[in-house]
Amino acid sequence: MFEFFASIFGYVLSFLYNIVNNYGMAIILFTIIIKVILIPLSIKQQKTMKKSAKLQEKMKIIQFKYKNDPEKMNQEIMSLYKNEKMSPFSGCLTAIIQFLLLLSIFYLVRNPLTYMEKIPTEEINQYVTQLQEEGKEVSKAYPEIDLIREYEFLKEKNPEGANVEKLNLQMKFLGLDLSKIPQQNMADYTVYIIPILYIISSFISIRMTTAMQQRQNQKKKEVIIDEETGKEIEKAEENEMDAVMQTNKMMSWMMPIMSISIAFVAPLGLALYWLISNILMIIERVVLDKMIKQEDGEE
């Protein structure tokens, strides 16, 4: 499945690369396109977060009324979600899409000649064999990256090669070589620039998300009244989050941690994609939060 999406993304990235003739710029434009496509999902996610916060009081009443009857309590909570046209697993869709994008883009930047340049596997293997026969080291994890680095040598060995020119991808971007892998170039300080910027942007994004969730779930110490009986239930605690919010919070930490781990063992082109994606996400959240506040008539 990931190969399928990597192949589709490869067509888009190849089209953009042919326009700008720079791998880094092509990735930035590709990231913007992906983010624009996902805007409807982001809007839905933001609205779901706000709606979940408004369900807290009703859920508190249900939990109090049926605290001795877990089965009835679960039924009432599910009915509440149904009546409000919400799903307790609404946050999972975003996580699934993020995971799908994460691995699909990883496949794409790991094998740009296969998915982006559409060079047949047999020809790629032929080039790898030529390098090995000449005593040149070829990475088992990223052989196509090594082929791109050895373009001049392979062009000399295959002057009539139909696809040899496709190995000449412009991987330099703002003085950084996007084909480099941090784990394999630890003595080169430049390989840490993009991953560190990605870590900083991830921290900012997580803090923003947590702050928004806390603000939406913030409650003044007030008495909750059961509308049916008119009785006081209990005082709501400040910054109370339901199980869905806790799950979303956990996911917001898991994805960056997973991404950071992969970024250090993958070509820098992947970290650049994640960095630009994070920057766009921060801008998007600020704008959408203001838009949704205006819709709800909030100050």
Coordinates of C-alpha atoms in Angstrom, one line a residue:
M1 CA 0.0 0.0 0.0
F2 CA 2.8 2.4 0.9
E3 CA 4.5 1.7 -2.4
F4 CA 1.3 2.6 -4.2
F5 CA 1.0 6.0 -2.6
A6 CA 4.8 6.5 -3.0
S7 CA 4.4 5.9 -6.7
I8 CA 1.6 8.5 -7.0
F9 CA 3.5 11.0 -4.9
G10 CA 6.5 10.3 -7.2
Y11 CA 4.6 11.6 -10.3
V12 CA 3.7 14.8 -8.5
L13 CA 7.3 15.4 -7.1
S14 CA 8.7 14.6 -10.6
F15 CA 6.4 17.1 -12.2
L16 CA 7.4 19.8 -9.7
Y17 CA 11.1 18.9 -10.0
N18 CA 11.0 19.4 -13.8
I19 CA 9.6 22.9 -13.2
V20 CA 12.0 24.1 -10.6
N21 CA 15.0 21.8 -11.3
N22 CA 15.8 21.6 -7.6
Y23 CA 15.0 18.7 -5.3
G24 CA 14.6 20.8 -2.2
M25 CA 12.2 23.3 -3.9
A26 CA 10.2 20.5 -5.4
I27 CA 9.8 19.0 -1.9
I28 CA 8.6 22.3 -0.5
L29 CA 6.0 22.8 -3.2
F30 CA 5.0 19.1 -2.8
T31 CA 4.5 19.7 0.9
I32 CA 2.3 22.8 0.3
I33 CA 0.1 20.9 -2.2
I34 CA -0.4 18.0 0.3
K35 CA -1.2 20.5 3.1
V36 CA -3.8 22.3 0.9
I37 CA -5.4 19.0 0.0
L38 CA -5.7 18.1 3.7
I39 CA -7.2 21.5 4.8
P40 CA -10.8 20.1 4.9
L41 CA -9.7 17.3 7.3
S42 CA -7.8 19.9 9.4
I43 CA -10.9 22.1 9.7
K44 CA -13.0 19.1 10.7
Q45 CA -10.4 18.1 13.3
Q46 CA -10.3 21.6 14.8
K47 CA -14.1 21.7 15.0
T48 CA -14.2 18.2 16.6
M49 CA -11.8 19.4 19.3
K50 CA -14.1 22.3 20.2
K51 CA -17.2 20.1 20.1
S52 CA -15.5 17.5 22.3
A53 CA -14.8 20.2 24.9
K54 CA -18.5 21.2 25.0
L55 CA -19.5 17.6 25.6
Q56 CA -17.5 17.4 28.9
E57 CA -20.3 18.6 31.1
K58 CA -22.9 16.2 29.7
M59 CA -20.4 13.3 30.0
K60 CA -19.7 14.3 33.6
I61 CA -23.4 14.0 34.4
I62 CA -23.7 10.6 32.8
Q63 CA -20.6 9.3 34.6
F64 CA -22.0 10.5 37.9
K65 CA -25.5 9.2 37.4
Y66 CA -24.4 5.7 36.3
K67 CA -21.2 5.3 38.2
N68 CA -22.5 2.1 39.7
D69 CA -23.7 0.8 36.3
P70 CA -20.8 0.8 33.9
E71 CA -22.8 -0.9 31.1
K72 CA -25.6 1.7 31.2
M73 CA -23.0 4.5 31.5
N74 CA -21.3 3.3 28.3
Q75 CA -24.6 3.0 26.5
E76 CA -25.5 6.6 27.5
I77 CA -22.1 7.9 26.5
M78 CA -22.4 6.2 23.1
S79 CA -25.9 7.6 22.7
L80 CA -24.5 11.1 23.5
Y81 CA -21.9 10.8 20.8
K82 CA -24.5 9.6 18.4
N83 CA -26.9 12.4 19.1
E84 CA -24.1 14.9 18.8
K85 CA -23.0 13.2 15.5
M86 CA -19.5 12.6 16.8
S87 CA -17.3 9.5 17.1
P88 CA -15.2 8.7 20.2
F89 CA -12.5 7.7 17.7
S90 CA -12.6 10.9 15.6
G91 CA -9.0 11.6 16.4
C92 CA -7.8 8.3 15.0
L93 CA -8.4 9.2 11.3
T94 CA -5.9 12.1 11.5
A95 CA -3.3 9.7 13.1
I96 CA -3.9 7.1 10.4
I97 CA -3.4 9.6 7.6
Q98 CA -0.3 11.0 9.3
F99 CA 1.2 7.5 9.6
L100 CA 0.3 6.7 5.9
L101 CA 2.0 9.9 4.8
L102 CA 5.0 9.3 7.0
L103 CA 5.8 5.9 5.5
S104 CA 4.8 6.8 1.9
I105 CA 7.1 9.8 1.8
F106 CA 9.8 7.7 3.4
Y107 CA 9.5 5.2 0.6
L108 CA 9.6 8.1 -1.9
V109 CA 12.8 9.8 -0.6
R110 CA 14.5 6.4 0.0
N111 CA 13.9 5.4 -3.6
P112 CA 13.6 8.5 -5.7
L113 CA 14.9 6.8 -8.9
T114 CA 12.1 4.2 -8.6
Y115 CA 9.1 6.3 -7.6
M116 CA 10.1 9.7 -8.9
E117 CA 12.2 9.0 -12.0
K118 CA 10.5 5.7 -12.8
I119 CA 13.7 3.9 -13.7
P120 CA 13.2 0.1 -14.1
T121 CA 14.4 -2.0 -11.2
E122 CA 16.6 -4.1 -13.5
E123 CA 18.5 -1.0 -14.7
I124 CA 18.9 0.2 -11.1
N125 CA 20.4 -3.2 -10.1
Q126 CA 22.7 -3.0 -13.1
Y127 CA 24.1 0.3 -11.9
V128 CA 24.5 -1.0 -8.4
T129 CA 26.4 -4.0 -9.7
Q130 CA 28.7 -1.7 -11.7
L131 CA 29.6 0.3 -8.6
Q132 CA 30.2 -2.8 -6.6
E133 CA 32.5 -4.3 -9.3
E134 CA 34.5 -1.1 -9.2
G135 CA 35.0 -1.5 -5.4
K136 CA 32.7 1.4 -4.6
E137 CA 30.6 1.0 -1.4
V138 CA 26.8 0.9 -2.0
S139 CA 24.4 1.1 1.0
K140 CA 21.9 -1.7 1.3
A141 CA 19.3 0.6 2.8
Y142 CA 19.7 3.5 0.3
P143 CA 21.3 2.2 -2.9
E144 CA 19.5 4.7 -5.1
I145 CA 21.0 7.6 -3.1
D146 CA 24.5 6.2 -3.8
L147 CA 23.7 6.0 -7.5
I148 CA 22.7 9.7 -7.5
R149 CA 26.1 10.5 -5.9
E150 CA 28.0 8.5 -8.4
Y151 CA 26.2 10.0 -11.4
E152 CA 29.4 11.2 -13.2
F153 CA 31.0 7.7 -12.9
L154 CA 27.9 5.9 -14.1
K155 CA 27.5 8.3 -17.0
E156 CA 31.0 7.6 -18.1
K157 CA 30.4 3.8 -17.9
N158 CA 27.0 4.0 -19.6
P159 CA 27.2 6.9 -22.1
E160 CA 24.4 5.4 -24.2
G161 CA 22.2 4.5 -21.1
A162 CA 18.6 5.5 -21.7
N163 CA 18.0 6.6 -18.2
V164 CA 21.5 7.5 -17.0
E165 CA 20.7 11.3 -17.1
K166 CA 17.8 10.7 -14.6
L167 CA 20.5 9.9 -12.0
N168 CA 21.5 13.6 -12.1
L169 CA 19.1 14.9 -9.5
Q170 CA 20.0 18.3 -8.1
M171 CA 20.1 17.4 -4.3
K172 CA 21.8 20.6 -3.2
F173 CA 19.5 23.1 -1.3
L174 CA 20.7 26.2 0.4
G175 CA 24.1 24.7 0.8
L176 CA 22.8 21.4 2.2
D177 CA 23.0 18.0 0.5
L178 CA 19.5 16.5 0.8
S179 CA 20.9 13.1 -0.2
K180 CA 23.0 12.8 3.0
I181 CA 21.9 10.6 5.9
P182 CA 22.7 11.9 9.4
Q183 CA 23.6 8.5 10.8
Q184 CA 26.1 8.0 8.0
N185 CA 27.6 11.5 8.2
M186 CA 27.8 12.2 11.9
A187 CA 31.0 14.2 11.5
D188 CA 29.3 16.7 9.1
Y189 CA 27.5 19.3 11.3
T190 CA 25.3 20.4 8.4
V191 CA 23.3 17.1 8.5
Y192 CA 21.9 18.2 11.9
I193 CA 20.5 21.6 10.8
I194 CA 17.2 20.4 9.3
P195 CA 16.5 17.6 11.9
I196 CA 17.1 20.2 14.7
L197 CA 14.8 22.7 13.1
Y198 CA 12.3 19.9 12.7
I199 CA 12.5 19.1 16.5
I200 CA 12.0 22.8 17.4
S201 CA 9.0 23.1 15.1
S202 CA 7.6 19.8 16.5
F203 CA 7.9 21.2 20.1
I204 CA 6.2 24.4 19.1
S205 CA 3.4 22.5 17.3
I206 CA 2.8 20.2 20.3
R207 CA 2.8 23.1 22.8
M208 CA 0.2 24.9 20.6
T209 CA -2.0 21.8 20.4
T210 CA -1.8 21.2 24.1
A211 CA -2.6 24.9 24.9
M212 CA -5.6 24.9 22.6
Q213 CA -6.9 21.7 24.1
Q214 CA -6.5 23.0 27.6
R215 CA -8.1 26.3 26.7
Q216 CA -11.1 24.5 25.2
N217 CA -11.4 22.2 28.2
Q218 CA -10.8 24.9 30.8
K219 CA -13.6 25.2 33.2
K220 CA -14.1 27.6 36.0
K221 CA -14.9 26.0 39.3
E222 CA -18.7 25.8 38.9
V223 CA -21.4 23.5 40.0
I224 CA -22.8 21.1 37.4
I225 CA -26.5 20.7 37.6
D226 CA -28.4 17.6 36.5
E227 CA -31.2 19.1 34.3
E228 CA -33.6 16.2 35.0
T229 CA -33.3 16.2 38.8
G230 CA -32.0 19.7 39.4
K231 CA -29.4 18.3 41.8
E232 CA -25.9 19.4 42.0
I233 CA -23.5 16.8 40.7
E234 CA -20.0 18.0 41.6
K235 CA -17.6 20.8 40.9
A236 CA -15.8 20.5 37.6
E237 CA -12.0 20.4 37.8
E238 CA -10.0 22.8 35.8
N239 CA -8.3 21.6 32.7
E240 CA -10.2 18.4 32.7
M241 CA -9.8 16.3 29.5
D242 CA -11.8 13.3 28.4
A243 CA -10.4 10.0 27.1
V244 CA -10.4 11.3 23.5
M245 CA -8.4 14.4 24.3
Q246 CA -5.9 12.2 26.2
T247 CA -5.6 9.9 23.2
N248 CA -5.0 12.8 20.9
K249 CA -2.4 14.3 23.2
M250 CA -0.5 11.0 23.3
M251 CA -0.7 10.8 19.5
S252 CA 0.6 14.3 19.2
W253 CA 3.8 13.2 21.0
M254 CA 4.1 9.8 19.4
M255 CA 4.2 11.0 15.8
P256 CA 7.0 13.5 16.2
I257 CA 9.1 11.1 18.3
M258 CA 8.7 8.4 15.6
S259 CA 9.5 11.0 12.9
I260 CA 12.6 12.2 14.6
S261 CA 13.9 8.7 15.0
I262 CA 13.4 8.0 11.3
A263 CA 14.8 11.5 10.3
F264 CA 18.3 10.5 11.6
V265 CA 18.5 7.3 9.5
A266 CA 16.8 8.7 6.3
P267 CA 18.0 11.2 3.7
L268 CA 17.6 14.8 4.6
G269 CA 14.9 15.3 2.0
L270 CA 12.5 13.5 4.3
A271 CA 13.4 15.8 7.3
L272 CA 12.9 18.8 5.0
Y273 CA 9.4 17.6 4.1
W274 CA 8.5 17.2 7.8
L275 CA 10.0 20.6 8.7
I276 CA 8.0 22.4 6.1
S277 CA 4.9 20.4 7.0
N278 CA 5.2 21.4 10.6
I279 CA 5.7 25.1 9.7
L280 CA 2.6 25.0 7.6
M281 CA 0.7 23.2 10.3
I282 CA 1.5 25.9 12.9
I283 CA 0.3 28.6 10.5
E284 CA -2.8 26.5 9.7
R285 CA -3.8 26.0 13.3
V286 CA -3.5 29.7 14.2
V287 CA -5.6 30.7 11.2
L288 CA -8.3 27.9 11.7
D289 CA -8.5 28.6 15.4
K290 CA -9.4 32.2 14.7
M291 CA -11.8 31.3 11.9
I292 CA -13.7 28.8 14.1
K293 CA -13.8 31.3 17.0
Q294 CA -15.5 33.8 14.7
E295 CA -18.0 31.2 13.6
D296 CA -18.8 30.4 17.2
G297 CA -19.1 34.0 18.1
E298 CA -16.2 33.7 20.6
E299 CA -14.0 36.6 21.6

